[in-house]
mmCIF file with all atom_site columns, C-alpha atoms in Angstrom:
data_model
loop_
_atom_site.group_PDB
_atom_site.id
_atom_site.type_symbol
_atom_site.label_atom_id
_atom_site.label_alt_id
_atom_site.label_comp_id
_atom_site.label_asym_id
_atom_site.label_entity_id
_atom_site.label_seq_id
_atom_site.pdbx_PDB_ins_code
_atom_site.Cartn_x
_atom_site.Cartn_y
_atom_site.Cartn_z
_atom_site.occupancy
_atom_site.B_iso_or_equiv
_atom_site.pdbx_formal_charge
_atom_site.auth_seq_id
_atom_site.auth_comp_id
_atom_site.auth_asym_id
_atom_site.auth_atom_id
_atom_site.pdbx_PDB_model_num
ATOM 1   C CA . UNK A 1 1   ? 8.818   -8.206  -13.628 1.00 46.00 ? 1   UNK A CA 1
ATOM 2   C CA . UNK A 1 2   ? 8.278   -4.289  -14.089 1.00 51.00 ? 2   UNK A CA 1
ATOM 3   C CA . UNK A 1 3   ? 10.046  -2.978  -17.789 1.00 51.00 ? 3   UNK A CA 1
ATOM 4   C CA . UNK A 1 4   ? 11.270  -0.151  -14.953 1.00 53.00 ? 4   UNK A CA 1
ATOM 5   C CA . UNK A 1 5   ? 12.931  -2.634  -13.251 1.00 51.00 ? 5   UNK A CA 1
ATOM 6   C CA . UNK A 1 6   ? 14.644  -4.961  -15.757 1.00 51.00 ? 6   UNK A CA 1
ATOM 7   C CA . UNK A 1 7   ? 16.134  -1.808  -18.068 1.00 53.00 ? 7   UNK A CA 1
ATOM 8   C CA . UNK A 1 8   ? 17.429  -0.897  -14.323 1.00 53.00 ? 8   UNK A CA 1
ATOM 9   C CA . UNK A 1 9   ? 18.787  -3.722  -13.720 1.00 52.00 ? 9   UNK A CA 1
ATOM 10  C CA . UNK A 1 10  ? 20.332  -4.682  -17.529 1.00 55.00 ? 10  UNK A CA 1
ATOM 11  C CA . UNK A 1 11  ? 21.891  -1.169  -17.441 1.00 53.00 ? 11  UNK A CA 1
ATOM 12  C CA . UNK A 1 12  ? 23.708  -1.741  -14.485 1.00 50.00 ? 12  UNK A CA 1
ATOM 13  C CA . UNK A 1 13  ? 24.756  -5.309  -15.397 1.00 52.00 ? 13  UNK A CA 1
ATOM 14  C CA . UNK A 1 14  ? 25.620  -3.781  -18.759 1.00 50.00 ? 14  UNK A CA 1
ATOM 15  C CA . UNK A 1 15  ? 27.644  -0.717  -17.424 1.00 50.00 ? 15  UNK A CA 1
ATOM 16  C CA . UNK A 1 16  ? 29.413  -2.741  -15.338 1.00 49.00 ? 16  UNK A CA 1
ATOM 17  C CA . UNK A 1 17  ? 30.753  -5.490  -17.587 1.00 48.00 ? 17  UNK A CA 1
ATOM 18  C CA . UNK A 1 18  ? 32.246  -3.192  -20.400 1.00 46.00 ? 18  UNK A CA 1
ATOM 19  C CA . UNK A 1 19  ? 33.381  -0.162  -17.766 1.00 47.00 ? 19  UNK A CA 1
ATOM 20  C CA . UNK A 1 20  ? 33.935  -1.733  -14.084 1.00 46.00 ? 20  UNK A CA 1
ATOM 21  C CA . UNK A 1 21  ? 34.271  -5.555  -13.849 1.00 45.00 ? 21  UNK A CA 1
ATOM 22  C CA . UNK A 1 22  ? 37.933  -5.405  -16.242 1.00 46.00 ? 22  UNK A CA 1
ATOM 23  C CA . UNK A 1 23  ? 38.848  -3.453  -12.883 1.00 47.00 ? 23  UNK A CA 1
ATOM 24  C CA . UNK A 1 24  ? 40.573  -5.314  -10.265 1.00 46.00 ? 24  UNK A CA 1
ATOM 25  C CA . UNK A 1 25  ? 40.999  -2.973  -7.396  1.00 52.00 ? 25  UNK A CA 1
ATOM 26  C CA . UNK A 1 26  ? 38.262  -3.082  -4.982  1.00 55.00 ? 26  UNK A CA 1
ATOM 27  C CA . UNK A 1 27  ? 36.104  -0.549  -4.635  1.00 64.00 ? 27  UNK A CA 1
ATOM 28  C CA . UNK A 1 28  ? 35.052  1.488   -1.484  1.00 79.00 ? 28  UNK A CA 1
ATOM 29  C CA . UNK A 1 29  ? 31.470  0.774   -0.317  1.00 85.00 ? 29  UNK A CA 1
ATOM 30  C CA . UNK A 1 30  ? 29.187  1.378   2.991   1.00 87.00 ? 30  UNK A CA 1
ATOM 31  C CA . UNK A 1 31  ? 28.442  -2.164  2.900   1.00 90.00 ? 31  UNK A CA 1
ATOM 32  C CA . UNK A 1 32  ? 29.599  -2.180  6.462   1.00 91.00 ? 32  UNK A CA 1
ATOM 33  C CA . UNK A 1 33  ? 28.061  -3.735  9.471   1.00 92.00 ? 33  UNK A CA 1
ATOM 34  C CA . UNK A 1 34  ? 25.680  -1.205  11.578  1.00 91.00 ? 34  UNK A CA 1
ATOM 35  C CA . UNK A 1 35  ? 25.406  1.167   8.059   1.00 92.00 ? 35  UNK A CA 1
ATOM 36  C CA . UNK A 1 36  ? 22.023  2.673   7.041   1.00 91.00 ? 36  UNK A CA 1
ATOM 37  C CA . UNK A 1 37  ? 20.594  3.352   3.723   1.00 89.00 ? 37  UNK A CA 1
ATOM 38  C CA . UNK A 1 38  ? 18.030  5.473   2.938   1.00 85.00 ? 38  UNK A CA 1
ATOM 39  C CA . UNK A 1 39  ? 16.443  4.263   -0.731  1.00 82.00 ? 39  UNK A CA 1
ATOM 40  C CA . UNK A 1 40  ? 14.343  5.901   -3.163  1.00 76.00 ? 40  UNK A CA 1
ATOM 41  C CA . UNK A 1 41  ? 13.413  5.591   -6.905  1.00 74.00 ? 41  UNK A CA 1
ATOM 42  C CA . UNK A 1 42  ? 14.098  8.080   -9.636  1.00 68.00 ? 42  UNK A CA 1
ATOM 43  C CA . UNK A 1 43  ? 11.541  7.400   -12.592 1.00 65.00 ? 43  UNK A CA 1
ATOM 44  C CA . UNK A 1 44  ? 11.505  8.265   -15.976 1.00 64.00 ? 44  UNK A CA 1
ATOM 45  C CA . UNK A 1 45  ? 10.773  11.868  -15.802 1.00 63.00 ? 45  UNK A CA 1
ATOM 46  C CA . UNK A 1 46  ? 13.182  12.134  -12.923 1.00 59.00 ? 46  UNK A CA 1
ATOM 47  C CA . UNK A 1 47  ? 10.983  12.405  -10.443 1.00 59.00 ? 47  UNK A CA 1
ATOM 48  C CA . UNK A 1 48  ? 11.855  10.918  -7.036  1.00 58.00 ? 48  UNK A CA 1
ATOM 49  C CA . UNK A 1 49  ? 9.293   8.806   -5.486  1.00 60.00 ? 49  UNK A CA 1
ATOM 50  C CA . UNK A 1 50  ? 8.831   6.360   -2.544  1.00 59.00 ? 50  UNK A CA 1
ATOM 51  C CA . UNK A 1 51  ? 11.412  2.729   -3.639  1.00 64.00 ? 51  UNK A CA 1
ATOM 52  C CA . UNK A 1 52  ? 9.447   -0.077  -4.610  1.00 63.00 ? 52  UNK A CA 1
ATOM 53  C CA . UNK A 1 53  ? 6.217   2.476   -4.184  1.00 61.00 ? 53  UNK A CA 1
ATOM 54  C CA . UNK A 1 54  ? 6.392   2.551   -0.657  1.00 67.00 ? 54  UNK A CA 1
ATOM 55  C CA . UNK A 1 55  ? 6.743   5.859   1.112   1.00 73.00 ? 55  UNK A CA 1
ATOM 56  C CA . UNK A 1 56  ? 9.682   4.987   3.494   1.00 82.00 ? 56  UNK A CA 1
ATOM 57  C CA . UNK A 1 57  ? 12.673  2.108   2.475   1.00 86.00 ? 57  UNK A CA 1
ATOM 58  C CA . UNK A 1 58  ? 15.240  2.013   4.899   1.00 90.00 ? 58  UNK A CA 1
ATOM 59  C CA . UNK A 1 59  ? 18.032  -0.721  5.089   1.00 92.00 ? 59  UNK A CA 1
ATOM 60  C CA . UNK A 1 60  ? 20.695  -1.680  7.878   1.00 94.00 ? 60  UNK A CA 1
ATOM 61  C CA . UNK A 1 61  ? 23.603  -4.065  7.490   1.00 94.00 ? 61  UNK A CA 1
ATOM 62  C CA . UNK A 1 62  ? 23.317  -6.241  10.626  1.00 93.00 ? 62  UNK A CA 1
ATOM 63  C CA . UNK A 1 63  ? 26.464  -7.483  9.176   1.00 93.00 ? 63  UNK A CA 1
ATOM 64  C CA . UNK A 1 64  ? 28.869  -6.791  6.411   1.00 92.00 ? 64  UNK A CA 1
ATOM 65  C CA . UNK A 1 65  ? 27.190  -9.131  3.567   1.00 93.00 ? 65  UNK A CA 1
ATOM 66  C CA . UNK A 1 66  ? 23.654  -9.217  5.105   1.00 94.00 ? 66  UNK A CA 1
ATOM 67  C CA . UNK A 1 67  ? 20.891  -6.520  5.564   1.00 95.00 ? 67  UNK A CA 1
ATOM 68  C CA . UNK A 1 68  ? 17.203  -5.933  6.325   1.00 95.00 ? 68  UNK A CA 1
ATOM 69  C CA . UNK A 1 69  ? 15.266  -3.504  4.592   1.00 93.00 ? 69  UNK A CA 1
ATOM 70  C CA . UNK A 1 70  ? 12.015  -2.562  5.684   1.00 92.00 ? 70  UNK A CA 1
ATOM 71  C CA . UNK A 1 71  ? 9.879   -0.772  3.730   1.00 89.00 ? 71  UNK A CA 1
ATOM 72  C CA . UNK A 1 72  ? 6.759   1.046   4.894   1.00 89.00 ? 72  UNK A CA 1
ATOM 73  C CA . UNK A 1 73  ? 3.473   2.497   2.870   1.00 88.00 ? 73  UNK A CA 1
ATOM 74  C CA . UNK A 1 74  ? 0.983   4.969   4.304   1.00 87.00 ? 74  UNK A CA 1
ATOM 75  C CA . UNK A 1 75  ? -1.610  6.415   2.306   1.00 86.00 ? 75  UNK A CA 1
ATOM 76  C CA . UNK A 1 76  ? -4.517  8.638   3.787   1.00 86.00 ? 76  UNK A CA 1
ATOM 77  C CA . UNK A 1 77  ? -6.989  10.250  0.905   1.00 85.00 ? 77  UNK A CA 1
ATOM 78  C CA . UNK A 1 78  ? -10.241 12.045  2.391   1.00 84.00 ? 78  UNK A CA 1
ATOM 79  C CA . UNK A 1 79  ? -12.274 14.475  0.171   1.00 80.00 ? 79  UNK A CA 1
ATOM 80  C CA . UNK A 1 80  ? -15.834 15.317  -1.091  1.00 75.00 ? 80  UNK A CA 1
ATOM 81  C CA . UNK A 1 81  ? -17.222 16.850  -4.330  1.00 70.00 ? 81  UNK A CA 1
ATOM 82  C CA . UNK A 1 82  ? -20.417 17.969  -6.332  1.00 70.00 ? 82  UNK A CA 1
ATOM 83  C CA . UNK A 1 83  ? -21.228 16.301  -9.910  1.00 65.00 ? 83  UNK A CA 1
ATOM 84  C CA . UNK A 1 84  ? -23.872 17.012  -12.280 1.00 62.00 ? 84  UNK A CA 1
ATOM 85  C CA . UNK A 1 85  ? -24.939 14.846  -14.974 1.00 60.00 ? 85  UNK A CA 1
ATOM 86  C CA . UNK A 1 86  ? -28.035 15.360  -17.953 1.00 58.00 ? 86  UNK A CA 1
ATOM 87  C CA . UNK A 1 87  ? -29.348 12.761  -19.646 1.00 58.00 ? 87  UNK A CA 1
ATOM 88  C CA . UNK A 1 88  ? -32.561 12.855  -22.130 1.00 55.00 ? 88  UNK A CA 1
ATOM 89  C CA . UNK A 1 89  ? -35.990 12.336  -20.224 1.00 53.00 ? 89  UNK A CA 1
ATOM 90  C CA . UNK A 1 90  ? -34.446 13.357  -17.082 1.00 54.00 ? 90  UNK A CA 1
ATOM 91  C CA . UNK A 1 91  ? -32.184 15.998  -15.388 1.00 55.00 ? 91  UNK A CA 1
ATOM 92  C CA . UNK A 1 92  ? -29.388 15.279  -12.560 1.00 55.00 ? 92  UNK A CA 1
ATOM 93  C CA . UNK A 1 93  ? -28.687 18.516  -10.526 1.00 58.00 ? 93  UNK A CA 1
ATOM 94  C CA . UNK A 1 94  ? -25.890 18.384  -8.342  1.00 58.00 ? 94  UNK A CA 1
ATOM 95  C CA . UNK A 1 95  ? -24.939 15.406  -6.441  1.00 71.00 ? 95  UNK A CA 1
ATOM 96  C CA . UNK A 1 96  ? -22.919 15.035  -3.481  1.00 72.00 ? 96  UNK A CA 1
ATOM 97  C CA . UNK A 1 97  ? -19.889 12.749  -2.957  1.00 79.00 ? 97  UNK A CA 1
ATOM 98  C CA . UNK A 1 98  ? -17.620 11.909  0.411   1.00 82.00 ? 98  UNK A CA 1
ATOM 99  C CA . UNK A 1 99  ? -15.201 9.463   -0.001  1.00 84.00 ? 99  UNK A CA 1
ATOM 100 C CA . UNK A 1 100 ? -11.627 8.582   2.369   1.00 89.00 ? 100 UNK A CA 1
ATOM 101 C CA . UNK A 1 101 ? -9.437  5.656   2.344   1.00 91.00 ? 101 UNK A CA 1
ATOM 102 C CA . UNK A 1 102 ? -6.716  4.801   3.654   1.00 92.00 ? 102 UNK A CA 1
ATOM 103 C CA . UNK A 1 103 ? -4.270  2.452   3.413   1.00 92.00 ? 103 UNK A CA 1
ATOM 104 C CA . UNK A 1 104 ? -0.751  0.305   5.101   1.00 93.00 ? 104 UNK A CA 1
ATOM 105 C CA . UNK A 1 105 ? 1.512   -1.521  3.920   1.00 92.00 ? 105 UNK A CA 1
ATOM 106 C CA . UNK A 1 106 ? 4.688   -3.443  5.332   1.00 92.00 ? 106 UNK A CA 1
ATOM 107 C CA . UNK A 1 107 ? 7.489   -4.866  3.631   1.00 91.00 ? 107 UNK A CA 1
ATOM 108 C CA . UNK A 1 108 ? 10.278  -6.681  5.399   1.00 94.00 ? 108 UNK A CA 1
ATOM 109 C CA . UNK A 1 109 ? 13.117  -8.226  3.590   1.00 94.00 ? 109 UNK A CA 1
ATOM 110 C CA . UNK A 1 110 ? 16.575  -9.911  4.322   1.00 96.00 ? 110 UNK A CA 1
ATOM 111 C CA . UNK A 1 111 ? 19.010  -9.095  1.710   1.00 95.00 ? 111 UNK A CA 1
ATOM 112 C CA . UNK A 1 112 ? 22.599  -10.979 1.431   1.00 95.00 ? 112 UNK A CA 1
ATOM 113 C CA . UNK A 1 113 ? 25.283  -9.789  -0.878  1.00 94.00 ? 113 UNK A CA 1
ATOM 114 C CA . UNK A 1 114 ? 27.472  -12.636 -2.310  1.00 92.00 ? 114 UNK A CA 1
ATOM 115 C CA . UNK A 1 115 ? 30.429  -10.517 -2.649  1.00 90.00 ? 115 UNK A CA 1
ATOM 116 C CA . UNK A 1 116 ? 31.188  -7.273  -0.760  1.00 89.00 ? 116 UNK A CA 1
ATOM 117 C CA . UNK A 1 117 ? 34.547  -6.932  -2.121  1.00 88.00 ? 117 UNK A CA 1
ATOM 118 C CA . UNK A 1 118 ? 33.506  -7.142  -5.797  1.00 88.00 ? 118 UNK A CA 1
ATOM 119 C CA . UNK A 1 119 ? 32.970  -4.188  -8.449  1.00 86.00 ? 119 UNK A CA 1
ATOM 120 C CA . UNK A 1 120 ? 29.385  -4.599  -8.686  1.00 89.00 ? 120 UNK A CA 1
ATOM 121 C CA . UNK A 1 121 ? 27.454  -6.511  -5.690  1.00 91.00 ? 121 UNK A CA 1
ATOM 122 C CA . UNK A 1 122 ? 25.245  -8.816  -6.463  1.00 93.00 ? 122 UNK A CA 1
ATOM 123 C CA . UNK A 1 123 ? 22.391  -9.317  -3.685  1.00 94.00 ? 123 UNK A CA 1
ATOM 124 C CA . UNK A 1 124 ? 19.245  -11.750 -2.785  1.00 94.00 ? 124 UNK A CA 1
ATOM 125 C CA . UNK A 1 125 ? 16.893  -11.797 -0.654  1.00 94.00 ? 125 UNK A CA 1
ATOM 126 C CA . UNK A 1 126 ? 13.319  -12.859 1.033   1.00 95.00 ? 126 UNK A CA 1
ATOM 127 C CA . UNK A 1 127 ? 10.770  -11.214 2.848   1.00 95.00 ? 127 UNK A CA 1
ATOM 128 C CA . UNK A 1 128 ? 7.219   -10.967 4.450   1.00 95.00 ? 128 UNK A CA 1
ATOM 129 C CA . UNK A 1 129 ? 4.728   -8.383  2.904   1.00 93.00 ? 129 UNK A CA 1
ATOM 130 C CA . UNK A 1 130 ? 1.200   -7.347  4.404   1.00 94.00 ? 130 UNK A CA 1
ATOM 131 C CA . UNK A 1 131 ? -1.292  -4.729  3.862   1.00 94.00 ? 131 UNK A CA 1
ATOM 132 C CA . UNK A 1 132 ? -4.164  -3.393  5.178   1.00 95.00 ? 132 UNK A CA 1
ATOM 133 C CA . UNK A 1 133 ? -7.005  -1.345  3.124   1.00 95.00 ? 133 UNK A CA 1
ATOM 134 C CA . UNK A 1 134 ? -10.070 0.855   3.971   1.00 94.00 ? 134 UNK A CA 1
ATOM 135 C CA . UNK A 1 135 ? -12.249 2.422   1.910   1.00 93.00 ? 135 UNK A CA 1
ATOM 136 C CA . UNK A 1 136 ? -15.555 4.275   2.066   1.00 90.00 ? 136 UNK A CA 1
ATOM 137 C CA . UNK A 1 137 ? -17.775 6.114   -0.478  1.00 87.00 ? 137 UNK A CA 1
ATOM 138 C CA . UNK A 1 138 ? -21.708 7.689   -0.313  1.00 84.00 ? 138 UNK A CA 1
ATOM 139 C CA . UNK A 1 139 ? -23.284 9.895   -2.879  1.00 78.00 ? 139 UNK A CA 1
ATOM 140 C CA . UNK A 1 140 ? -26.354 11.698  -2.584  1.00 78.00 ? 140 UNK A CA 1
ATOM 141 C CA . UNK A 1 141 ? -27.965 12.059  -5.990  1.00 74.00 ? 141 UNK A CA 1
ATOM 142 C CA . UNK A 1 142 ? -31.145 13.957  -6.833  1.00 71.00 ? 142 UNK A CA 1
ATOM 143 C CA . UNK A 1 143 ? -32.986 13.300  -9.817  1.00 67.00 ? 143 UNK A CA 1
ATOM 144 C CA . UNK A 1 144 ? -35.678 15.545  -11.441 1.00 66.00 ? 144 UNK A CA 1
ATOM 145 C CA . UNK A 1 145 ? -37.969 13.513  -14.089 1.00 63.00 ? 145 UNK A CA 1
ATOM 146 C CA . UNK A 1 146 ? -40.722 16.429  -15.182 1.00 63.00 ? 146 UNK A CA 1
ATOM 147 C CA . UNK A 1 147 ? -41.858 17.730  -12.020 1.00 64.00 ? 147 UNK A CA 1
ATOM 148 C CA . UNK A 1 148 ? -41.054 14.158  -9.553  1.00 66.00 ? 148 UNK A CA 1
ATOM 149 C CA . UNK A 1 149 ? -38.320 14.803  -7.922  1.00 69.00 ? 149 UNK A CA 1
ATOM 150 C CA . UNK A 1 150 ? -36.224 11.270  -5.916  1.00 72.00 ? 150 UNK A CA 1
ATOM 151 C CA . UNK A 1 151 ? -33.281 11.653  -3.748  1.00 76.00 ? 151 UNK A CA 1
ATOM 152 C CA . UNK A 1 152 ? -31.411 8.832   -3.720  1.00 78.00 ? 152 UNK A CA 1
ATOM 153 C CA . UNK A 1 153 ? -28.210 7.366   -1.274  1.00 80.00 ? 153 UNK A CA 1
ATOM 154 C CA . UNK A 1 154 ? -26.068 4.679   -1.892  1.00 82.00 ? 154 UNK A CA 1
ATOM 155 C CA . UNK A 1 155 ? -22.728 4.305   -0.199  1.00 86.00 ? 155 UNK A CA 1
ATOM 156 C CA . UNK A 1 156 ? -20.214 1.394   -0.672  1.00 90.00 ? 156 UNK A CA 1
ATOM 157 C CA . UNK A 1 157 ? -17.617 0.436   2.078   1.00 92.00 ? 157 UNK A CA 1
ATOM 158 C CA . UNK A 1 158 ? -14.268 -2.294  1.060   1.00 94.00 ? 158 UNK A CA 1
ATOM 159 C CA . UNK A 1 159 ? -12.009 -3.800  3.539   1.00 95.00 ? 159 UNK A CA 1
ATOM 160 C CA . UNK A 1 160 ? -9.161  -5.398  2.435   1.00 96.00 ? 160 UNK A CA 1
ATOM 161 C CA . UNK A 1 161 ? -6.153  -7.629  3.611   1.00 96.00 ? 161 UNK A CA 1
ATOM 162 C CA . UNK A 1 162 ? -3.260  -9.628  2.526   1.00 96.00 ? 162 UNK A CA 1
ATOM 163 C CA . UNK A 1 163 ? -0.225  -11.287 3.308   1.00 96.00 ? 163 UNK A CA 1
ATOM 164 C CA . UNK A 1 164 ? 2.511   -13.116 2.029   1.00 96.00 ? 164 UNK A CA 1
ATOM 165 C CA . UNK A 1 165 ? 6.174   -13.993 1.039   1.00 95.00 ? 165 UNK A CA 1
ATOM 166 C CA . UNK A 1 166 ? 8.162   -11.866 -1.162  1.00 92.00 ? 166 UNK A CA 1
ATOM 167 C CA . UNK A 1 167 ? 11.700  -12.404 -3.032  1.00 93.00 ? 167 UNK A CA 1
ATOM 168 C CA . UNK A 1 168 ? 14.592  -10.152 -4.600  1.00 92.00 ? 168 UNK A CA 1
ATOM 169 C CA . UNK A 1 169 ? 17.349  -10.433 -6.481  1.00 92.00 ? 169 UNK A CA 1
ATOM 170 C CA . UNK A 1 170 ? 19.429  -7.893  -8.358  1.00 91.00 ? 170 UNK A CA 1
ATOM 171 C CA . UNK A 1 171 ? 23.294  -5.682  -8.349  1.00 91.00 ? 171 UNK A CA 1
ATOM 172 C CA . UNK A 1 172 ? 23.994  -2.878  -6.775  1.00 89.00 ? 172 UNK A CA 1
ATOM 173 C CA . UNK A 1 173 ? 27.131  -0.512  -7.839  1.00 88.00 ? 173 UNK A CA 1
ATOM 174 C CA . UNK A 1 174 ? 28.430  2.110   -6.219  1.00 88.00 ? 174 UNK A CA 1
ATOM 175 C CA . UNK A 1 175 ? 30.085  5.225   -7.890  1.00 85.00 ? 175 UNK A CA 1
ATOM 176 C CA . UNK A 1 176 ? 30.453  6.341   -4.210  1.00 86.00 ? 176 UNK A CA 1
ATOM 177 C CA . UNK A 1 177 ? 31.335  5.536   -0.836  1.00 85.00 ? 177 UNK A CA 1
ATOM 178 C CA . UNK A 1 178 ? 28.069  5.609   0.207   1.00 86.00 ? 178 UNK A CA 1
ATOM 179 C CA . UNK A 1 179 ? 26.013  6.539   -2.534  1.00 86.00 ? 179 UNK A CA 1
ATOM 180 C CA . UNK A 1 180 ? 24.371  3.406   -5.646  1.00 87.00 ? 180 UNK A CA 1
ATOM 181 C CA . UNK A 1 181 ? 22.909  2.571   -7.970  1.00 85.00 ? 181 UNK A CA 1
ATOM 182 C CA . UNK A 1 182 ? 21.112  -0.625  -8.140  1.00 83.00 ? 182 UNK A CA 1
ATOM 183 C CA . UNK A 1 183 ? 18.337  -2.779  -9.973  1.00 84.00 ? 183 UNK A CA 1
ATOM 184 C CA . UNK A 1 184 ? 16.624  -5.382  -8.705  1.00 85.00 ? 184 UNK A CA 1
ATOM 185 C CA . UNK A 1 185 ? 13.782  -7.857  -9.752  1.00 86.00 ? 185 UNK A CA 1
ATOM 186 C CA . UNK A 1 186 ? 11.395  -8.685  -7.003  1.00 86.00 ? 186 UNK A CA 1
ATOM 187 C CA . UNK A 1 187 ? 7.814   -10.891 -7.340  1.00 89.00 ? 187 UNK A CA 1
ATOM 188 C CA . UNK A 1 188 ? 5.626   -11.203 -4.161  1.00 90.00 ? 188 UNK A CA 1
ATOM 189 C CA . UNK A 1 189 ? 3.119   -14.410 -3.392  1.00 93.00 ? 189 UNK A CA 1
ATOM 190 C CA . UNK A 1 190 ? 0.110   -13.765 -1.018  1.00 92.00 ? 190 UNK A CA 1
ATOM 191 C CA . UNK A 1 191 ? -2.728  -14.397 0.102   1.00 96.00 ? 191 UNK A CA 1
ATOM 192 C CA . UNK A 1 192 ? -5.674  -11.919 1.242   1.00 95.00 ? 192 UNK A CA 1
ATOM 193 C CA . UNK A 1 193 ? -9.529  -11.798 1.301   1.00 95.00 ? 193 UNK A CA 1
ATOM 194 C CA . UNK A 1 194 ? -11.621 -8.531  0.094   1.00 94.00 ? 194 UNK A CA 1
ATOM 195 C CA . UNK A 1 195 ? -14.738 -7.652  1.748   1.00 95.00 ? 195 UNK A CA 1
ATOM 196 C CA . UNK A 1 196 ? -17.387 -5.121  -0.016  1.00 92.00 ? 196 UNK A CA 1
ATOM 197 C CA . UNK A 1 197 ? -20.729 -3.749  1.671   1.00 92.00 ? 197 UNK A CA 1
ATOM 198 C CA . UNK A 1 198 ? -23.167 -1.657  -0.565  1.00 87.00 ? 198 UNK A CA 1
ATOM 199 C CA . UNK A 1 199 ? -26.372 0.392   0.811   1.00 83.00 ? 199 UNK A CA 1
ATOM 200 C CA . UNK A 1 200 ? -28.495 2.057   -1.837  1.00 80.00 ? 200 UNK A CA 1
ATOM 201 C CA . UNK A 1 201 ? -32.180 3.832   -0.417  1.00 78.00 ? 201 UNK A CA 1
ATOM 202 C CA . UNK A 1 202 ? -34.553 6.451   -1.381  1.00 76.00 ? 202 UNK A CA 1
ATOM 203 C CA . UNK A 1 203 ? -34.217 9.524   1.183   1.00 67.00 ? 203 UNK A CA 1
ATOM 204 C CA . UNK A 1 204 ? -37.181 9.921   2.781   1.00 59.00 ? 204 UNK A CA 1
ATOM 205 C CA . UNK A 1 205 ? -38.993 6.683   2.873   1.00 52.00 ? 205 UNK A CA 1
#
């Protein structure tokens, strides 16, 4: 569990036994059947960034106590660069790099809520998770030792996979109609496999 996500979720808790559990009256919620939710997290800095690090979480209450929530990741990095490094006996001029990745990841959850009608809802849930991962890398290097000069390649490209089962459980309290705050604890099992493939040559042999 996260320290994020258990001060989250023990300042909720917290909050509402001192300030909104005493209260009897029910309070108004959009924990209604065909509702959407759009989620997101506010960090320390208060910066907002994707929920549970995914760049989309969306949830819809198929009924009033029960809800999937799918949450979806999709990361794209491409870019290249020049280095240069010097080292005693030997000098590095510039080397080339290219490198992308990209990645994508799914998250699908079933939440229930034991008590709609309460001051602060307590929820649960299960899920599936997968991802999918590509990577690729090559640098060129040149390296000058007196007056022999070696270019060198090497590239390294990582395919990666997983899948597995996921779990939640946390409160949600809302100081609006349709507008929370919750905390949540949530621990993922899977299984995946990691491929790596590595080329390293002299150019022109």
């Amino acid at each position: 569990m996260k320290w994020s996500q258990f001060v989250s979720l023990s300042i909720i808790l917290i909050f509402a036994s001192v300030f909104v559990i005493p209260t009897t009256q029910a309070k108004e919620n959009s924990l209604k059947k065909g509702k959407w939710a759009l989620q997101f997290e506010v960090n320390r800095n208060l910066d907002v960034r994707g929920f549970q690090g995914q760049t989309l979480s969306i949830k819809n209450h198929t009924a009033d106590n029960r809800a999937y929530r799918l949450g979806i990741t999709v990361a794209l990095e491409v870019g290249d660069g020049e280095t240069a490094r010097f080292n005693r006996g030997y000098n590095t001029r510039p080397s080339h790099i290219d490198f992308n990745s990209r990645r994508f990841d799914v998250n699908l959850q079933k939440i229930f809520y034991t008590d709609i009608t309460a001051p602060v809802n307590i929820f649960y849930g299960i899920g599936v998770a997968t991802s999918l991962a590509h990577s690729r890398n090559e640098y060129v290097q040149i390296y000058t030792y007196d007056t022999i000069t070696e270019n060198n390649f090497q590239s390294s490209i990582t395919d990666s996979w997983s899948a597995g089962v996921s779990g939640i459980f946390g409160a949600e309290w809302f100081f609006a109609t349709n507008m929370s705050l919750l905390g949540e604890y949530s621990t993922v099992i899977n299984y995946g496999s990691e491929t790596r493939k590595e080329e390293y040559r002299r150019l022109g042999q």
